[in-house]
Coordinates of C-alpha atoms in Angstrom, one line a residue:
Chain A
M588 CA 0.0 0.0 0.1
G589 CA 3.1 2.2 0.4
L590 CA 3.1 2.3 -3.5
T591 CA -0.5 3.6 -3.6
N592 CA 0.2 6.3 -1.1
V593 CA 3.2 7.4 -3.1
V594 CA 1.4 7.4 -6.3
I595 CA -1.6 9.4 -4.7
T596 CA 0.8 12.1 -3.8
I597 CA 2.1 12.6 -7.3
P598 CA 0.1 15.4 -9.1
S599 CA -1.4 13.5 -11.8
I600 CA -1.5 16.2 -14.4
V601 CA 2.4 16.4 -14.3
I602 CA 2.7 12.8 -15.1
L603 CA 0.1 13.0 -17.8
I604 CA 2.0 15.9 -19.3
L605 CA 5.3 14.0 -19.1
L606 CA 3.9 10.9 -20.5
S607 CA 2.2 12.6 -23.3
I608 CA 5.4 14.1 -24.5
A609 CA 7.2 10.8 -24.1
V610 CA 4.7 9.0 -26.3
S611 CA 4.9 10.6 -29.7
T612 CA 1.9 9.3 -31.4
R613 CA -1.1 8.9 -29.1
S614 CA -4.0 6.9 -30.3
I615 CA -7.3 7.0 -28.5
V616 CA -6.5 3.7 -26.9
T617 CA -3.1 5.1 -25.6
M618 CA -4.7 8.1 -24.0
G619 CA -7.2 6.0 -22.3
L620 CA -4.5 3.5 -20.9
I621 CA -2.3 6.5 -19.8
I622 CA -5.2 8.2 -17.8
G623 CA -6.4 4.8 -16.5
I624 CA -2.9 3.9 -15.3
I625 CA -2.5 7.4 -13.5
S626 CA -5.9 7.4 -11.8
W627 CA -6.1 3.9 -10.1
P628 CA -4.9 4.7 -6.7
W629 CA -8.2 6.3 -5.3
T630 CA -10.1 3.3 -6.2
A631 CA -7.3 1.1 -4.8
R632 CA -7.5 2.9 -1.4
A633 CA -11.2 2.8 -1.2
V634 CA -11.3 -0.9 -2.2
R635 CA -8.7 -1.7 0.3
A636 CA -10.5 0.0 3.1
Q637 CA -13.7 -2.0 2.2
T638 CA -11.7 -5.2 1.9
S639 CA -10.1 -5.0 5.2
S640 CA -13.5 -4.5 6.9
L641 CA -15.2 -7.1 4.8
R642 CA -12.5 -9.8 5.5
T643 CA -13.5 -9.8 9.2
R644 CA -17.0 -11.0 8.4
E645 CA -18.0 -14.4 9.5
H646 CA -18.9 -15.8 6.0
V647 CA -15.3 -15.0 5.0
D648 CA -13.9 -16.8 8.0
V649 CA -16.3 -19.8 7.2
A650 CA -15.1 -20.0 3.6
R651 CA -11.5 -19.8 4.9
I652 CA -12.0 -22.6 7.3
S653 CA -13.6 -24.7 4.6
G654 CA -10.3 -24.4 2.7
S655 CA -10.6 -22.0 -0.1
G656 CA -7.6 -20.1 -1.2
P657 CA -7.2 -16.4 -1.0
F658 CA -8.0 -15.8 -4.7
A659 CA -11.1 -17.7 -4.6
L660 CA -12.0 -16.0 -1.3
I661 CA -11.5 -12.5 -2.7
V662 CA -13.4 -13.1 -5.9
R663 CA -16.2 -15.2 -4.4
E664 CA -16.6 -13.8 -0.9
I665 CA -15.4 -10.3 -0.9
I666 CA -15.8 -8.7 -4.3
P667 CA -19.5 -9.5 -4.6
Y668 CA -20.2 -7.7 -1.4
M669 CA -18.6 -4.4 -2.5
L670 CA -19.7 -4.7 -6.2
S671 CA -22.2 -1.8 -5.9
Y672 CA -19.3 0.3 -4.6
I673 CA -17.0 -0.8 -7.4
V674 CA -19.7 0.1 -9.9
M675 CA -20.0 3.5 -8.5
A676 CA -16.2 4.0 -8.4
F677 CA -16.1 2.9 -12.1
V678 CA -18.7 5.6 -12.9
L679 CA -16.6 8.1 -11.1
Q680 CA -13.5 7.1 -12.7
L681 CA -15.2 7.2 -16.2
S682 CA -16.3 10.8 -15.7
S683 CA -13.0 12.0 -14.2
G684 CA -11.2 10.1 -17.2
I685 CA -13.3 12.2 -19.6
L686 CA -12.6 15.4 -17.9
Q687 CA -8.7 14.5 -17.6
E688 CA -8.6 13.8 -21.3
A689 CA -10.4 17.0 -22.0
A690 CA -7.9 19.0 -19.8
L691 CA -4.9 17.3 -21.5
S692 CA -6.4 17.8 -25.0
M693 CA -6.9 21.5 -24.1
L694 CA -3.2 21.9 -23.5
G695 CA -2.6 20.4 -27.0
L696 CA -1.6 16.9 -25.5
G697 CA -4.5 15.0 -26.7
P698 CA -4.9 11.9 -29.0
S699 CA -3.5 12.8 -32.5
R700 CA -5.3 12.8 -35.7
T701 CA -8.8 12.7 -34.3
I702 CA -11.4 14.8 -32.8
S703 CA -12.4 15.1 -29.0
L704 CA -14.2 17.6 -27.0
G705 CA -10.9 18.9 -25.6
I706 CA -9.3 19.2 -28.9
M707 CA -12.1 21.3 -30.0
L708 CA -11.7 23.5 -27.0
H709 CA -8.0 23.7 -27.7
W710 CA -8.3 25.0 -31.3
A711 CA -11.1 27.3 -30.2
L712 CA -9.0 28.8 -27.4
L713 CA -5.8 29.0 -29.5
W714 CA -7.6 30.9 -32.3
E715 CA -9.0 33.3 -29.7
S716 CA -12.6 32.5 -30.3
V717 CA -13.5 33.6 -26.9
R718 CA -12.2 37.1 -27.5
T719 CA -13.6 37.4 -31.0
G720 CA -17.1 36.2 -29.8
A721 CA -17.2 33.1 -32.0
W722 CA -19.3 31.3 -29.3
W723 CA -20.3 28.5 -31.5
A724 CA -16.6 27.2 -31.3
F725 CA -16.3 26.9 -27.6
V726 CA -19.8 26.8 -26.0
P727 CA -21.1 23.5 -27.5
P728 CA -18.0 21.4 -26.3
T729 CA -18.1 23.0 -22.7
I730 CA -21.8 22.4 -22.5
F731 CA -21.5 18.7 -23.7
L732 CA -18.5 18.1 -21.3
T733 CA -20.7 19.4 -18.4
L734 CA -23.6 17.5 -19.4
I735 CA -21.6 14.2 -19.6
A736 CA -20.0 14.8 -16.3
F737 CA -23.3 15.9 -14.7
S738 CA -25.2 12.9 -15.8
L739 CA -22.5 10.6 -14.7
L740 CA -22.2 12.2 -11.3
S741 CA -26.1 12.2 -10.8
L742 CA -26.1 8.6 -12.0
Q743 CA -23.6 7.8 -9.3
S744 CA -25.4 9.7 -6.6
S745 CA -28.7 8.0 -7.5
V746 CA -27.1 4.7 -7.5
D747 CA -25.5 5.7 -4.1
E748 CA -29.1 6.4 -2.8
I749 CA -30.3 3.0 -4.0
F750 CA -27.5 0.9 -2.3
N751 CA -27.5 3.1 0.8
P752 CA -30.9 3.3 2.4
R753 CA -29.7 5.9 4.9
L754 CA -29.1 8.4 2.2
R755 CA -32.5 7.9 0.9
R756 CA -35.1 10.7 1.5
N757 CA -38.8 10.1 1.5
Chain B
M1097 CA 18.6 9.9 -15.7
Q1098 CA 17.7 13.5 -16.1
F1099 CA 14.8 13.0 -13.9
L1100 CA 17.0 11.5 -11.3
I1101 CA 19.2 14.6 -11.4
Y1102 CA 16.2 16.6 -11.1
L1103 CA 15.0 14.7 -8.1
R1104 CA 18.3 15.1 -6.4
N1105 CA 18.3 18.8 -7.0
L1106 CA 14.7 19.0 -5.8
A1107 CA 15.6 17.2 -2.6
Q1108 CA 18.2 19.9 -2.0
G1109 CA 15.7 22.5 -2.5
D1110 CA 16.8 23.5 -6.0
L1111 CA 14.1 23.5 -8.5
G1112 CA 16.2 24.4 -11.6
I1113 CA 16.1 27.2 -14.1
S1114 CA 12.9 28.2 -15.8
F1115 CA 13.1 27.5 -19.6
A1116 CA 10.7 30.4 -20.3
R1117 CA 12.4 33.2 -18.4
A1118 CA 15.9 31.8 -18.7
P1119 CA 18.1 33.4 -16.1
A1120 CA 15.5 33.2 -13.4
R1121 CA 15.5 30.5 -11.0
V1122 CA 12.3 28.5 -10.5
Q1123 CA 12.2 28.9 -6.8
E1124 CA 12.5 32.5 -7.0
M1125 CA 9.6 32.7 -9.5
I1126 CA 7.6 30.5 -7.1
A1127 CA 8.5 32.7 -4.1
Q1128 CA 7.3 35.7 -6.0
A1129 CA 4.0 34.1 -7.0
L1130 CA 3.1 32.1 -3.9
P1131 CA 1.9 34.8 -1.7
W1132 CA -0.2 36.1 -4.4
T1133 CA -1.8 32.6 -5.0
I1134 CA -2.6 32.4 -1.2
A1135 CA -3.8 35.9 -1.0
L1136 CA -6.2 35.4 -3.9
Q1137 CA -7.4 31.9 -3.4
L1138 CA -7.9 32.0 0.4
P1139 CA -10.9 34.4 0.6
A1140 CA -12.7 32.6 -2.2
I1141 CA -12.2 29.3 -0.6
V1142 CA -13.3 30.5 2.9
I1143 CA -16.5 32.0 1.6
G1144 CA -17.2 29.1 -0.8
W1145 CA -16.7 26.7 2.1
V1146 CA -18.9 28.4 4.6
L1147 CA -21.7 29.0 2.1
G1148 CA -21.5 25.6 0.6
N1149 CA -21.5 23.9 3.9
V1150 CA -24.4 25.9 5.4
L1151 CA -26.3 25.3 2.2
G1152 CA -25.6 21.5 2.5
A1153 CA -26.7 21.3 6.1
L1154 CA -29.8 23.4 5.6
A1155 CA -30.8 21.3 2.6
A1156 CA -30.3 18.0 4.5
Y1157 CA -32.3 19.2 7.5
K1158 CA -35.2 20.9 5.7
G1159 CA -35.6 18.3 2.8
G1160 CA -38.4 18.9 0.3
W1161 CA -38.0 21.2 -2.7
L1162 CA -35.1 23.0 -1.0
D1163 CA -33.2 19.8 -0.7
R1164 CA -33.9 18.7 -4.2
G1165 CA -33.2 21.9 -5.7
A1166 CA -30.1 22.7 -3.8
F1167 CA -28.8 19.3 -4.4
S1168 CA -29.2 19.2 -8.1
V1169 CA -28.0 22.7 -8.5
S1170 CA -24.8 22.0 -6.4
L1171 CA -24.2 18.7 -8.2
F1172 CA -24.5 20.5 -11.5
I1173 CA -22.1 23.2 -10.5
S1174 CA -19.6 20.9 -9.1
S1175 CA -19.7 18.8 -12.2
I1176 CA -18.8 21.7 -14.5
P1177 CA -15.2 21.2 -15.3
Y1178 CA -13.3 24.2 -13.8
Y1179 CA -11.9 25.3 -17.2
C1180 CA -15.3 25.1 -18.8
L1181 CA -16.8 27.3 -16.1
A1182 CA -14.0 29.7 -16.4
I1183 CA -14.4 30.0 -20.2
L1184 CA -18.1 30.5 -19.9
L1185 CA -17.7 33.1 -17.1
L1186 CA -15.1 34.9 -19.1
Y1187 CA -17.1 34.9 -22.4
T1188 CA -20.3 36.0 -20.5
F1189 CA -18.8 38.6 -18.3
A1190 CA -15.8 39.8 -20.0
V1191 CA -16.5 39.7 -23.8
H1192 CA -20.3 39.6 -24.3
W1193 CA -21.0 42.0 -21.5
P1194 CA -17.8 43.5 -20.7
V1195 CA -18.5 44.0 -17.0
F1196 CA -15.1 42.6 -15.8
P1197 CA -11.6 42.7 -17.3
P1198 CA -10.5 39.6 -19.2
G1199 CA -7.3 39.0 -17.7
G1200 CA -4.4 40.1 -15.6
G1201 CA -4.1 40.6 -11.8
Y1202 CA -4.4 44.3 -12.1
S1203 CA -4.4 47.2 -14.6
Y1204 CA -1.4 47.1 -17.0
A1205 CA -0.8 50.8 -16.3
M1206 CA 0.0 50.1 -12.6
S1207 CA 2.7 48.5 -10.5
P1208 CA 1.9 46.6 -7.3
S1209 CA 1.8 49.1 -4.3
W1210 CA -0.3 49.7 -1.3
N1211 CA -2.5 52.7 -2.4
W1212 CA -6.0 52.8 -2.9
Y1213 CA -6.1 52.8 -6.7
F1214 CA -3.9 49.8 -7.0
I1215 CA -6.1 47.9 -4.6
Q1216 CA -9.2 49.0 -6.3
S1217 CA -7.8 47.7 -9.7
A1218 CA -6.7 44.4 -8.1
L1219 CA -10.2 44.0 -6.7
Y1220 CA -11.7 44.7 -9.9
H1221 CA -9.7 42.2 -11.6
Y1222 CA -10.3 39.7 -8.8
W1223 CA -14.1 39.3 -9.3
L1224 CA -14.1 36.8 -12.1
P1225 CA -11.6 34.3 -10.6
F1226 CA -13.1 34.8 -7.3
L1227 CA -16.7 34.0 -8.6
S1228 CA -15.5 30.9 -10.3
L1229 CA -13.7 29.6 -7.3
V1230 CA -16.6 30.3 -5.0
L1231 CA -19.2 28.8 -7.2
I1232 CA -17.1 25.5 -7.7
F1233 CA -16.5 25.3 -3.9
I1234 CA -20.1 26.0 -2.9
G1235 CA -21.1 23.2 -5.2
G1236 CA -18.6 20.5 -4.0
Q1237 CA -19.0 21.4 -0.3
A1238 CA -22.7 21.4 -0.4
V1239 CA -22.9 18.0 -2.0
G1240 CA -20.5 16.5 0.6
M1241 CA -22.0 18.3 3.5
R1242 CA -25.5 17.2 2.5
A1243 CA -24.5 13.6 2.6
M1244 CA -22.7 13.9 5.9
A1245 CA -25.7 15.9 7.5
I1246 CA -28.3 13.3 6.4
Y1247 CA -26.4 10.7 8.6
E1248 CA -26.9 13.1 11.5
L1249 CA -30.5 13.3 11.1
D1250 CA -31.1 10.0 12.9
A1251 CA -29.0 11.0 15.9
D1252 CA -30.3 11.1 19.2
Y1253 CA -29.5 14.7 19.9
V1254 CA -31.5 15.8 16.8
R1255 CA -34.6 13.9 17.9
Y1256 CA -34.2 15.2 21.4
S1257 CA -33.8 18.8 20.3
R1258 CA -36.9 18.3 18.1
G1259 CA -38.9 16.9 20.8
M1260 CA -37.9 19.7 23.1
G1261 CA -39.0 22.3 20.6
V1262 CA -35.6 23.8 19.9
S1263 CA -35.7 26.1 16.8
D1264 CA -34.8 24.8 13.4
N1265 CA -31.9 27.2 13.0
R1266 CA -30.3 25.9 16.3
I1267 CA -30.8 22.3 15.3
V1268 CA -29.2 23.1 12.0
A1269 CA -26.3 24.6 13.9
Y1270 CA -25.9 21.5 16.0
I1271 CA -26.0 19.3 12.8
F1272 CA -23.5 21.5 11.3
R1273 CA -21.0 21.2 14.0
N1274 CA -21.4 17.4 14.1
A1275 CA -21.3 16.8 10.4
V1276 CA -18.6 19.3 9.6
L1277 CA -15.5 17.3 10.5
P1278 CA -15.0 15.5 7.1
Q1279 CA -15.5 18.7 5.3
V1280 CA -12.7 20.2 7.3
T1281 CA -10.3 17.5 6.4
G1282 CA -11.2 17.9 2.9
W1283 CA -10.3 21.6 3.1
R1284 CA -7.1 22.5 1.0
L1285 CA -6.1 24.9 -1.8
P1286 CA -7.8 23.7 -4.9
S1287 CA -4.5 22.8 -6.3
A1288 CA -4.2 22.1 -10.1
R1289 CA -7.8 23.0 -10.7
S1290 CA -7.7 26.5 -12.0
S1291 CA -4.5 25.9 -14.0
V1292 CA -5.4 24.9 -17.6
V1293 CA -7.6 28.0 -18.1
R1294 CA -4.8 30.2 -18.2
S1295 CA -3.5 28.4 -21.2
S1296 CA -4.0 31.4 -23.4
P1297 CA -2.0 34.4 -22.1
R1298 CA -4.3 37.0 -23.3
L1299 CA -7.2 35.6 -21.5
S1300 CA -5.6 34.6 -18.4
F1301 CA -7.0 34.8 -15.1
V1302 CA -5.4 36.3 -12.1
S1303 CA -1.9 34.7 -11.8
G1304 CA -0.9 32.3 -9.1
D1305 CA 2.1 30.3 -9.4
R1306 CA -0.1 28.6 -11.9
H1307 CA 0.7 31.5 -14.2
L1308 CA 4.3 30.3 -14.3
V1309 CA 3.2 26.9 -14.9
V1310 CA 1.2 26.3 -17.9
Q1311 CA 0.9 29.2 -20.2
R1312 CA 0.7 28.1 -23.8
Y1313 CA 2.4 24.9 -24.3
P1314 CA 4.0 23.2 -21.2
P1315 CA 6.9 21.1 -22.5
E1316 CA 9.3 24.0 -22.9
R1317 CA 8.6 25.2 -19.4
L1318 CA 9.0 21.9 -17.6
P1319 CA 11.1 23.0 -14.7
G1320 CA 8.7 25.7 -13.8
C1321 CA 5.8 23.6 -14.3
A1322 CA 6.9 20.7 -12.1
G1323 CA 8.3 23.1 -9.5
G1324 CA 5.0 25.0 -9.4
H1325 CA 3.2 21.8 -9.0
A1326 CA 5.6 20.5 -6.4
V1327 CA 5.1 23.6 -4.2
D1328 CA 1.4 23.7 -4.7
H1329 CA 1.3 20.0 -3.9
D1330 CA 3.4 20.5 -0.8
L1331 CA 0.8 23.1 0.3
C1332 CA -1.9 20.6 -0.1
L1333 CA -0.2 18.0 1.6
A1334 CA 0.8 20.3 4.5
G1335 CA -2.9 21.3 4.8
K1336 CA -4.1 17.7 4.7
L1337 CA -1.5 16.6 7.3
Y1338 CA -2.6 19.3 9.6
C1339 CA -6.2 18.4 9.1
R1340 CA -5.4 14.7 9.8
C1341 CA -3.7 15.6 12.9
R1342 CA -6.6 17.5 14.0
L1343 CA -8.9 14.7 13.0
R1344 CA -6.8 12.3 15.2
L1345 CA -7.3 14.7 18.0
Y1346 CA -11.1 14.7 17.5
R1347 CA -11.6 11.1 16.8
P1348 CA -9.1 8.7 18.4
E1349 CA -10.7 5.8 16.9
N1350 CA -10.5 7.1 13.4
P1351 CA -8.3 4.8 11.3
G1352 CA -6.8 7.9 9.7
Q1353 CA -7.7 6.9 6.2
R1354 CA -9.2 9.1 3.6
G1355 CA -11.3 6.2 2.8
W1356 CA -13.2 6.6 6.1
R1357 CA -15.5 9.1 4.7
T1358 CA -16.3 7.2 1.4
L1359 CA -16.5 4.2 3.7
R1360 CA -19.0 5.7 5.9
R1361 CA -20.8 7.1 3.1
T1362 CA -21.3 3.9 1.2
Y1363 CA -20.9 1.0 3.7
G1364 CA -21.8 2.9 6.9
R1365 CA -25.3 1.5 6.8
C1366 CA -25.9 -1.3 9.1
R1367 CA -26.6 -4.3 6.8
T1368 CA -28.4 -6.6 9.1
G1369 CA -28.1 -10.3 8.2
T1370 CA -24.7 -9.9 6.8
T1371 CA -23.1 -11.4 9.8
A1372 CA -25.0 -14.6 9.4
L1373 CA -24.0 -16.8 6.8
K1374 CA -25.3 -15.8 3.4
T1375 CA -24.8 -17.6 0.2
E1376 CA -26.5 -14.8 -1.9
S1377 CA -24.6 -11.6 -2.6
I1378 CA -26.0 -8.4 -1.2
F1379 CA -25.5 -6.8 -4.7
W1380 CA -28.3 -8.8 -6.2
T1381 CA -30.6 -8.3 -3.4
D1382 CA -30.0 -4.5 -3.7
L1383 CA -30.5 -4.8 -7.5
R1384 CA -33.8 -6.5 -7.0
R1385 CA -34.9 -4.1 -4.5
M1386 CA -33.9 -1.4 -6.8
L1387 CA -35.7 -2.8 -9.8
A1388 CA -38.7 -3.2 -7.5
G1389 CA -38.5 0.4 -7.2
A1390 CA -38.2 3.1 -4.7
P1391 CA -39.8 6.0 -6.4
T1392 CA -37.5 8.8 -5.4
F1393 CA -34.5 7.0 -6.7
N1394 CA -36.0 5.8 -9.8
R1395 CA -36.8 9.2 -11.3
R1396 CA -33.3 10.6 -10.8
F1397 CA -31.7 7.3 -11.8
L1398 CA -33.8 7.1 -14.9
T1399 CA -33.3 10.7 -15.8
S1400 CA -29.6 10.6 -15.6
L1401 CA -29.5 7.3 -17.3
G1402 CA -31.8 8.7 -20.1
F1403 CA -29.3 11.7 -20.5
L1404 CA -26.5 9.3 -20.8
V1405 CA -28.4 7.3 -23.5
V1406 CA -29.1 10.3 -25.4
L1407 CA -25.5 11.4 -25.2
V1408 CA -24.0 8.1 -26.3
G1409 CA -26.7 7.9 -29.0
F1410 CA -25.7 11.4 -30.2
G1411 CA -22.1 10.4 -30.3
F1412 CA -22.3 7.0 -32.0
L1413 CA -25.5 7.0 -34.0
G1414 CA -25.6 10.7 -34.8
P1415 CA -23.2 10.7 -37.6
L1416 CA -25.0 7.7 -39.3
I1417 CA -28.5 9.1 -38.9
L1418 CA -27.6 12.7 -39.8
D1419 CA -25.3 11.7 -42.5
K1420 CA -22.5 13.8 -41.3
Q1421 CA -19.5 11.5 -41.4
E1422 CA -16.5 13.7 -42.3
P1423 CA -15.5 15.7 -39.3
M1424 CA -12.2 16.7 -40.9
R1425 CA -13.6 18.2 -44.1
T1426 CA -13.3 21.7 -44.7
V1427 CA -16.7 23.2 -45.6
G1428 CA -16.4 26.9 -44.7
G1429 CA -14.2 29.8 -43.6
L1430 CA -12.6 30.9 -40.4
F1431 CA -15.3 30.8 -37.6
D1432 CA -18.3 31.0 -40.0
A1433 CA -21.5 31.7 -38.0
P1434 CA -24.2 29.1 -37.6
S1435 CA -26.3 28.6 -40.8
A1436 CA -28.6 26.2 -42.3
T1437 CA -26.0 23.8 -43.5
N1438 CA -23.5 24.2 -40.7
W1439 CA -25.9 24.2 -37.7
L1440 CA -23.2 25.3 -35.3
G1441 CA -20.9 27.2 -37.7
T1442 CA -17.4 26.3 -38.4
D1443 CA -14.3 26.1 -36.4
N1444 CA -10.8 27.8 -37.0
F1445 CA -10.1 25.4 -40.0
G1446 CA -13.5 25.8 -41.5
R1447 CA -14.8 22.5 -40.4
D1448 CA -18.3 21.9 -39.3
V1449 CA -18.6 22.3 -35.6
F1450 CA -21.7 20.1 -35.2
T1451 CA -20.1 17.2 -37.0
Q1452 CA -17.0 17.5 -34.9
L1453 CA -19.1 17.6 -31.8
M1454 CA -20.6 14.2 -32.4
F1455 CA -17.3 12.7 -33.1
G1456 CA -15.8 14.6 -30.1
I1457 CA -18.3 13.1 -27.8
R1458 CA -17.6 9.6 -29.3
T1459 CA -13.8 10.0 -28.8
S1460 CA -14.3 11.3 -25.2
L1461 CA -16.6 8.6 -24.2
I1462 CA -14.3 5.8 -25.6
I1463 CA -11.2 7.3 -23.8
G1464 CA -13.3 7.8 -20.7
L1465 CA -14.5 4.2 -20.8
I1466 CA -11.0 2.7 -21.3
A1467 CA -9.5 4.8 -18.6
G1468 CA -12.3 4.1 -16.1
A1469 CA -12.0 0.2 -16.9
V1470 CA -8.3 0.2 -16.6
A1471 CA -8.3 2.3 -13.3
T1472 CA -11.0 0.2 -11.8
L1473 CA -9.4 -3.1 -12.8
I1474 CA -6.0 -2.1 -11.4
G1475 CA -7.5 -0.5 -8.4
V1476 CA -9.7 -3.3 -7.5
F1477 CA -6.9 -5.9 -7.9
I1478 CA -4.4 -4.0 -5.9
G1479 CA -7.0 -2.8 -3.3
T1480 CA -8.3 -6.2 -2.7
A1481 CA -4.8 -7.7 -2.5
A1482 CA -3.7 -5.1 0.0
G1483 CA -6.7 -5.1 2.1
Y1484 CA -6.8 -8.8 2.3
S1485 CA -3.2 -9.5 3.1
G1486 CA -2.2 -6.1 4.7
A1487 CA -2.4 -4.5 7.9
S1488 CA -6.0 -5.0 8.7
S1489 CA -5.3 -7.8 11.2
K1490 CA -3.5 -5.3 13.4
R1491 CA -6.4 -2.9 13.2
R1492 CA -9.2 -5.3 14.1

């Protein structure tokens, strides 16, 4: 877990910038991989906290006593119990991945030879569309980025309410 | 290798020489910019924090339309990416209606000093970044505070006060005090957040050390960039460390993990029956319960799901249905205004913005999916392994 703590303290955008320079042609898949590899620690920490509380449950003990190995134990006894949490973490990672891609692309470090919302913003800002009042160049991508992020976040919070009765209001 | 040398120098407190302003040393530049950053960000953060938390506690306690409205609005605001918010604010209030200046920390005709005119000018230039920071902060804090305060509603002291006829404001104050702890620990300078906006020098927001960091294209400024980030990050860490110490003071039983809050939020509920042997996973029970339907959740869940489906459809099926399949084709001039053929005008290369938008959404979604999947897979793998084998036996 020491590694995770170290990775967490590294400001991710710096690594993203460094990596994006190091990799000369960036396909869409490479971008996704880079961002994913940078942003796993938060999930790891939360999952670790869950796991260490779940592993003290009785059903895990029972399974251990009946002789299942650690891998089977994790897959069959621990992960199903935090699946809802993992789904939520995935949705959050998805939205933050989209936003990180947009931020990178805005700096001109996005995937090459393709179009993404961030790249549209990049060109719009570079050609001073904000100052010249060409709103159609930068308002649509910003709005759609916001919409994507908002719908993902609200999906996450509604799922949170479903799985967590204490958050539910009547 | 170069990076190692850089690390060694960093350990000795030497951040190197800026590429952009060659003779200047990075630490001097940072030292110049640091007080500026703190002075500018702090008031916005304090105000945003207070407003956001009060709003969150109020929404949680009052419930009803206030809760729904405040929650959706703050969720929406907090989901606007900071650079998008900044661009929109900038366009609306500095270009479209030129109420505020578009950039700089103070008027170009002045130099920093302690006279009234300078302060006035600095304040005037401060409004826009101040607004964007406060807005973002209110949103984020309100969402977090609401979640924490809802947990407090069941507490004995709330019921007791209610039964005793204590006024609502007072109860909200009690709840606030009890729920505020995790909000305090989350308190730090919003670090890399406001950075990218300043990528265009002409339209820059007030400078912080960020101003040294990414101006147009970061690679040629890497020493400054990394240095600025390092200092910024140290600030965050110092803040966090301080908060964590305080947290330890308040809650000796606290495991000292950031996961604590998420943990409590998600798994804090008491799951009756899980201690007994269960063959069926809770997930499926929950899923079934969810499909059976609690009305409040269903609405919001379905709305956001509907939104997503529309967005995905727009990105993946839109080009086929509307027969706009060539995002890279030049169809007009520089920034042509919206017209019947180009529904959202053209961009700087004369390409159709509407077509680009559909393909852009597609690319963004694909990248997000890959990133999310990779991060979740690695995170779950390492997290379970560490949690299963690690220090937890000590803790229990």
